Coordinates of C-alpha atoms in Angstrom, one line a residue:
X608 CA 18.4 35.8 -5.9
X609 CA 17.6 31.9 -5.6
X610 CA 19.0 30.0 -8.2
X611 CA 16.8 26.9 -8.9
X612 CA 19.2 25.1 -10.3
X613 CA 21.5 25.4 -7.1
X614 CA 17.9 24.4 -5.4
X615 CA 17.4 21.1 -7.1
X616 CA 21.0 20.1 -6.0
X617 CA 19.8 20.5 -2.1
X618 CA 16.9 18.7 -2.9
X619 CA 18.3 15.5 -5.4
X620 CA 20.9 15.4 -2.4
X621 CA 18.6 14.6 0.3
X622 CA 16.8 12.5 -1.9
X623 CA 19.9 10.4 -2.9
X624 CA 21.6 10.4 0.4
X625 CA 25.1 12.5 -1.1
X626 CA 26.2 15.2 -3.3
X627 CA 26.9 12.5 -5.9
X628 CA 24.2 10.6 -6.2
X629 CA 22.7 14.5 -6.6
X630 CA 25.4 14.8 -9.3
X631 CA 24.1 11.2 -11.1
X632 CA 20.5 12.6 -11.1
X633 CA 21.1 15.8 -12.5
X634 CA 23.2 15.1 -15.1
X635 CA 26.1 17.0 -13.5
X636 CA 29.7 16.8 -12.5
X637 CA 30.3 16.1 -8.6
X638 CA 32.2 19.9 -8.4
X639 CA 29.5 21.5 -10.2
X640 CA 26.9 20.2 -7.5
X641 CA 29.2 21.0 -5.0
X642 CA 29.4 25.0 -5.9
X643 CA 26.0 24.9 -6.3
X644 CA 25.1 23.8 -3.0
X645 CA 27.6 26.4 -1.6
X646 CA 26.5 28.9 -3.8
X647 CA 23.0 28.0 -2.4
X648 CA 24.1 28.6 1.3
X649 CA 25.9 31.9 0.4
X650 CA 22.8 33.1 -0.8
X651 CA 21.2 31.8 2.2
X652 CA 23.6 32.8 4.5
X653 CA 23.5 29.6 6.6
X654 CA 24.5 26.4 6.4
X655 CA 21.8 23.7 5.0
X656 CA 23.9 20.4 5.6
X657 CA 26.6 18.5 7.1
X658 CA 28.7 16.5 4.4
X659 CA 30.9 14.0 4.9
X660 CA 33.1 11.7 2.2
X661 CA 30.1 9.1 2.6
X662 CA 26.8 10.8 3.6
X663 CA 24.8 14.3 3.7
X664 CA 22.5 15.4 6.4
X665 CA 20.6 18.1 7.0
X666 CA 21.4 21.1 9.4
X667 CA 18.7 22.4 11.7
X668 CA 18.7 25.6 9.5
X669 CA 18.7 23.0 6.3
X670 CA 15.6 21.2 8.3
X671 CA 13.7 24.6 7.6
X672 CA 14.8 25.2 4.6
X673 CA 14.0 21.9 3.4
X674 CA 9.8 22.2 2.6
X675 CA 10.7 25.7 0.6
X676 CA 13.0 24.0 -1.6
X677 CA 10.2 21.3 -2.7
X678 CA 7.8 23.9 -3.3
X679 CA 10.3 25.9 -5.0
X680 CA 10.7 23.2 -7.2
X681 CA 7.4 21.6 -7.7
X682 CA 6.3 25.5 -8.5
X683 CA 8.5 25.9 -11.6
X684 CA 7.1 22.4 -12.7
X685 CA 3.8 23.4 -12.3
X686 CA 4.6 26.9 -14.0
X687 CA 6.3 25.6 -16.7
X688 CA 3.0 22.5 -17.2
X689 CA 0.2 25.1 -17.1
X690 CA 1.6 26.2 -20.1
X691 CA 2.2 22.9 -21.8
X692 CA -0.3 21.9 -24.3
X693 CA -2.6 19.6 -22.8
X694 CA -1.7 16.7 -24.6
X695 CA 1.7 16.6 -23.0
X696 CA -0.2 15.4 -19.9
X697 CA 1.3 16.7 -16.0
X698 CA 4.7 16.5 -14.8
X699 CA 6.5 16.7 -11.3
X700 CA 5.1 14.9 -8.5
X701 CA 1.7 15.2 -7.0
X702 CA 1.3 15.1 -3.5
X703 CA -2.8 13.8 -2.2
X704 CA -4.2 12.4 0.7
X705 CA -7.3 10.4 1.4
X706 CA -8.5 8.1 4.3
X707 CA -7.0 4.5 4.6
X708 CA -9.6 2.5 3.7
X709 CA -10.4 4.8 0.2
X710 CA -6.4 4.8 -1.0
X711 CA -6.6 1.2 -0.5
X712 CA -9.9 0.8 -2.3
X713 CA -9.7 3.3 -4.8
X714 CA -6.8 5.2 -5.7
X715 CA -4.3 2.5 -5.6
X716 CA -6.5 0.8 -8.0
X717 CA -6.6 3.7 -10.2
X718 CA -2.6 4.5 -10.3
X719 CA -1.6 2.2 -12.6
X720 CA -3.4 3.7 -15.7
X721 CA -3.0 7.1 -14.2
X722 CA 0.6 7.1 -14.3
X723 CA 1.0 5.3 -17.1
X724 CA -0.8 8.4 -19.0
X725 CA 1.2 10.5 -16.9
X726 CA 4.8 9.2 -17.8
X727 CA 6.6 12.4 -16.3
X728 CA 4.7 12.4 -12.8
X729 CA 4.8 11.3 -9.4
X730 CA 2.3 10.3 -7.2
X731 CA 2.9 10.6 -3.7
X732 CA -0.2 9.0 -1.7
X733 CA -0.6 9.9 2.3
X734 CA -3.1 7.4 3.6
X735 CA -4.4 8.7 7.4
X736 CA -7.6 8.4 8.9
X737 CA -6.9 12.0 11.2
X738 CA -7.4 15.1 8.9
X739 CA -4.1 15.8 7.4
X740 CA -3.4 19.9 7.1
X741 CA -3.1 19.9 3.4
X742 CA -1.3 23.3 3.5
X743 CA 1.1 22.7 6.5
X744 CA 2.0 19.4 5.2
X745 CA 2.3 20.8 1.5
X746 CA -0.2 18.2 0.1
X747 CA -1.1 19.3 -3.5
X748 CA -5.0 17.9 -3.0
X749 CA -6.9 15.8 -0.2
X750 CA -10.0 13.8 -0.9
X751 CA -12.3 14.0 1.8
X752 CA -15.7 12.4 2.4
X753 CA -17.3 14.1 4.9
X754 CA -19.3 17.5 5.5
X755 CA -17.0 20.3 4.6
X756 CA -16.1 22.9 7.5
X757 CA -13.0 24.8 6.5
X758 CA -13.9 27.6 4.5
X759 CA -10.1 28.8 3.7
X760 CA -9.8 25.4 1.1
X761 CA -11.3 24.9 -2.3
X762 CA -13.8 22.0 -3.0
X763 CA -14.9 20.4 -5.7
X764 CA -17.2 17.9 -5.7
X765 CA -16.1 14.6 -7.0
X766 CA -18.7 12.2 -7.0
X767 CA -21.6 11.0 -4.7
X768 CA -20.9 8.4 -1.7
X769 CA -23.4 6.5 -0.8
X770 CA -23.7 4.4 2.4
X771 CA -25.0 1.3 3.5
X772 CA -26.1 -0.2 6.9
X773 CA -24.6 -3.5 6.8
X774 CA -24.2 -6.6 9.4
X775 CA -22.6 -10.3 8.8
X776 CA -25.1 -13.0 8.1
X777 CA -24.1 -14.7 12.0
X778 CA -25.5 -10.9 13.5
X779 CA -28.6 -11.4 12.0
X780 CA -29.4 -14.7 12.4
X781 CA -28.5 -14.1 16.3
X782 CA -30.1 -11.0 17.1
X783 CA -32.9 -10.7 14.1
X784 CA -33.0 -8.2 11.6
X785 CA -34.1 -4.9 12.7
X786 CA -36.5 -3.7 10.2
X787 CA -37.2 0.4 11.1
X788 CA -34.6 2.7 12.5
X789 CA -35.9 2.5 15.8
X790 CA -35.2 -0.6 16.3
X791 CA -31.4 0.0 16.0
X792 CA -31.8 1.2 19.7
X793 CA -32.0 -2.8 21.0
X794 CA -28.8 -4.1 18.5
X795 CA -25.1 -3.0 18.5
X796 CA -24.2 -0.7 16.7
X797 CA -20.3 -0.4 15.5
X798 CA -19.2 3.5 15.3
X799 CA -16.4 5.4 15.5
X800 CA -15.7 7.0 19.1
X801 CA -17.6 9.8 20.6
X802 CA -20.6 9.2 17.7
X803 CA -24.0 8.8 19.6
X804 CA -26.4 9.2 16.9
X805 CA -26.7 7.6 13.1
X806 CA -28.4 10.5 10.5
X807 CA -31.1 8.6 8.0
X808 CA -32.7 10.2 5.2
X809 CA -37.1 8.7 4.8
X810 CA -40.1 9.5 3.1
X811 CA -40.9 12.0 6.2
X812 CA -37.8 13.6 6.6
X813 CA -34.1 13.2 8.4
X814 CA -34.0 11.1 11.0
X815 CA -31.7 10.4 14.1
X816 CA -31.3 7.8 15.8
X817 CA -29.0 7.1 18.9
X818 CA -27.0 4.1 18.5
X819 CA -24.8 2.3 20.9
X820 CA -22.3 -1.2 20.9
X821 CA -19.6 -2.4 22.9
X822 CA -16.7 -1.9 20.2
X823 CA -16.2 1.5 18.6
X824 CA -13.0 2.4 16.1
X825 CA -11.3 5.3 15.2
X826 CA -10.4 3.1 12.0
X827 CA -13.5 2.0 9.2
X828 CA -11.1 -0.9 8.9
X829 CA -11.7 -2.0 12.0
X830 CA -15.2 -1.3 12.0
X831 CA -15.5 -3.3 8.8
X832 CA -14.0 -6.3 10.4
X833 CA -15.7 -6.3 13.5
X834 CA -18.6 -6.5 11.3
X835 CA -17.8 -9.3 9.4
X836 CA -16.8 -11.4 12.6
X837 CA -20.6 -10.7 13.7
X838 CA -19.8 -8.1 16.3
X839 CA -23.2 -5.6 15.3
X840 CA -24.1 -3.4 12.0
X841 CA -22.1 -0.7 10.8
X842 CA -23.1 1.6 8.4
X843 CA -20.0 2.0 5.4
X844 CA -19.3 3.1 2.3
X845 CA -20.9 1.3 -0.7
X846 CA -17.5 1.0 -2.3
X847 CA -15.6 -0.4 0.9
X848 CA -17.9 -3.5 0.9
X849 CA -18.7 -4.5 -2.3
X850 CA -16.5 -7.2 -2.3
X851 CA -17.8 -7.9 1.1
X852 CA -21.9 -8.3 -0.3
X853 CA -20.4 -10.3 -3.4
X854 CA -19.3 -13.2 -1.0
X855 CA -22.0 -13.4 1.9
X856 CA -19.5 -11.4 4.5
X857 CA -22.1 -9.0 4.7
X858 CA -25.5 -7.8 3.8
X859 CA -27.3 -5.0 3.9
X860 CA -30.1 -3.9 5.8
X861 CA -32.8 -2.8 4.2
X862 CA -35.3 -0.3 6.7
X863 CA -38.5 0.8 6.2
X864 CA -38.4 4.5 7.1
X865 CA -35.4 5.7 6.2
X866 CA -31.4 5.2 4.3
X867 CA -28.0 6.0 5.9
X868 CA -27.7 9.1 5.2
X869 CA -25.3 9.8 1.9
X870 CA -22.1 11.9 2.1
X871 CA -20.0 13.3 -0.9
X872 CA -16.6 12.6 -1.9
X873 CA -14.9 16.2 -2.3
X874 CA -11.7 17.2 -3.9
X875 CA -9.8 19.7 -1.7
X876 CA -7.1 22.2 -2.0
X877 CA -5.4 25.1 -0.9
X878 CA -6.6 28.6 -2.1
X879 CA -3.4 30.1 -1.9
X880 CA -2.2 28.2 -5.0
X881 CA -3.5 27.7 -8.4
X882 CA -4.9 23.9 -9.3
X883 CA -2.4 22.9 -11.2
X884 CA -2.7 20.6 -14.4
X885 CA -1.4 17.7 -12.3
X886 CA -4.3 18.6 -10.0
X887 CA -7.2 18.5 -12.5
X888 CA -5.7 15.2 -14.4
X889 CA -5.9 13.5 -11.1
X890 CA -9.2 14.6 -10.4
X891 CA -10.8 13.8 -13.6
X892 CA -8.7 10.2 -13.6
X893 CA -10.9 9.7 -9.7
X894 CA -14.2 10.9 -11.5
X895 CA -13.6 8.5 -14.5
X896 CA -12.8 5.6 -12.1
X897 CA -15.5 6.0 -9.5
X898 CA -17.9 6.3 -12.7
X899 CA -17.0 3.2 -13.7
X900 CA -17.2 1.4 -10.5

């Protein structure tokens, strides 16, 4: 059987670079971490890394090892806080995911209260624009903002996102301000590749209208700037431009039939696993912060 103790020496060792600097964060002697980690590949029956007097690395058979061990660990932690009284707060280290532009805007904003009412946890952020696998990267929770698809992951709704159509004052004052969605056919639209249509919500129903521009983006960044420099409209997130409207960069444009159509910023994770308290503190800590936005 898998001793966790002989676990947490494989992982502080990675972490520290040496089966010392394992030792110094565990609290140990240097022998004692030693016949743990041996202990650890006897079990195993393989060997997890190559140590030298200086530095530890790895193994090809330690390499797949490696993501077990985490979980391992960050399962016991979660075990041992689900029965914790609440007041305790989460420990162990929390693993999310969100699109660039929203851990910029939003979550690194929010960590510094968050963890400071969460002295024994970690936050380990993943910013990507591409759909990250939350259960083959072992990602504890992925905030999404987008129509939900995958059926095998848990969602919880979060909070509403709604979205502007924007354009820099120098757009408008070049090309005139389209005033019904129509009209978005004639102007240059800023989108993300392979997206030939905009959805808008009006008084007589959905709406679609196809769009077109000469720049398109894989990142909202990008879009976002190219609309600032005058490039076309863009539709965006209220929160990514706020500061943006405040200044004059942009401003919004108002049509008479119909609204970008709103999305909803979800809270996703694996069904395999229960949400752990570290989990729900971080998801009430997002609702409380977009709330107050």
């Amino acid at each position: 059987m898998i001793d966790l103790n002989d676990v947490a020496v494989l992982v502080e060792a990675v972490a520290a670079g040496s089966l010392a600097g394992a030792a110094r964060r565990l609290g140990i002697g240097p022998m004692v971490a030693s016949r743990r980690l041996a202990a650890l590949e006897d079990e195993l029956g393989v060997r997890l890394v190559h140590r030298t007097t200086r530095a530890l690395s790895l193994t090809p058979e330690g390499e797949a090892f490696w993501p077990y061990a985490q979980t391992l660990l960050e399962n016991a932690t979660d075990g041992r806080a689900a029965v914790r009284p609440a007041a305790s707060g989460a420990a162990g280290r929390l693993r999310v995911t969100s699109s660039v532009p929203f851990a910029r805007k939003v979550v690194a904003p929010m960590m510094g209260g968050f963890l400071r009412n969460n002295p024994a946890l970690e936050v380990e952020l993943v910013a990507s624009d591409a759909v990250v696998d939350i259960v083959a990267q072992g990602l504890d929770l992925a905030i999404r903002i987008a129509p939900l698809r995958d059926s095998t992951l848990i969602a919880r709704r979060v909070a509403p996102n709604p979205r502007l159509l924007v354009a820099s004052p120098a757009y408008l004052a070049a090309h005139g301000t389209p005033r019904r969605v129509a009209e978005l056919a004639d102007h240059d639209c800023l989108t993300t590749p392979g997206t030939g249509h905009w959805s808008f919500t009006g008084p007589a129903g959905p709406l679609r209208q196809r769009v077109r521009g000469r720049f398109t983006a894989t990142s909202i960044d990008a879009l976002q700037e190219a609309c600032i420099d005058g490039l076309g409209l863009t539709i965006i997130a209220d929160w990514n431009v706020r500061d943006d409207l405040a200044t004059g960069r942009l401003r919004v444009v108002t049509l008479e039939d119909g609204a970008p159509e709103p999305l909803t910023i979800w809270a996703i994770h694996p069904t395999t696993r229960f949400v752990p308290p570290k989990v729900r503190l971080f998801v009430a800590a997002l609702e409380a912060h977009l709330g107050a936005r």
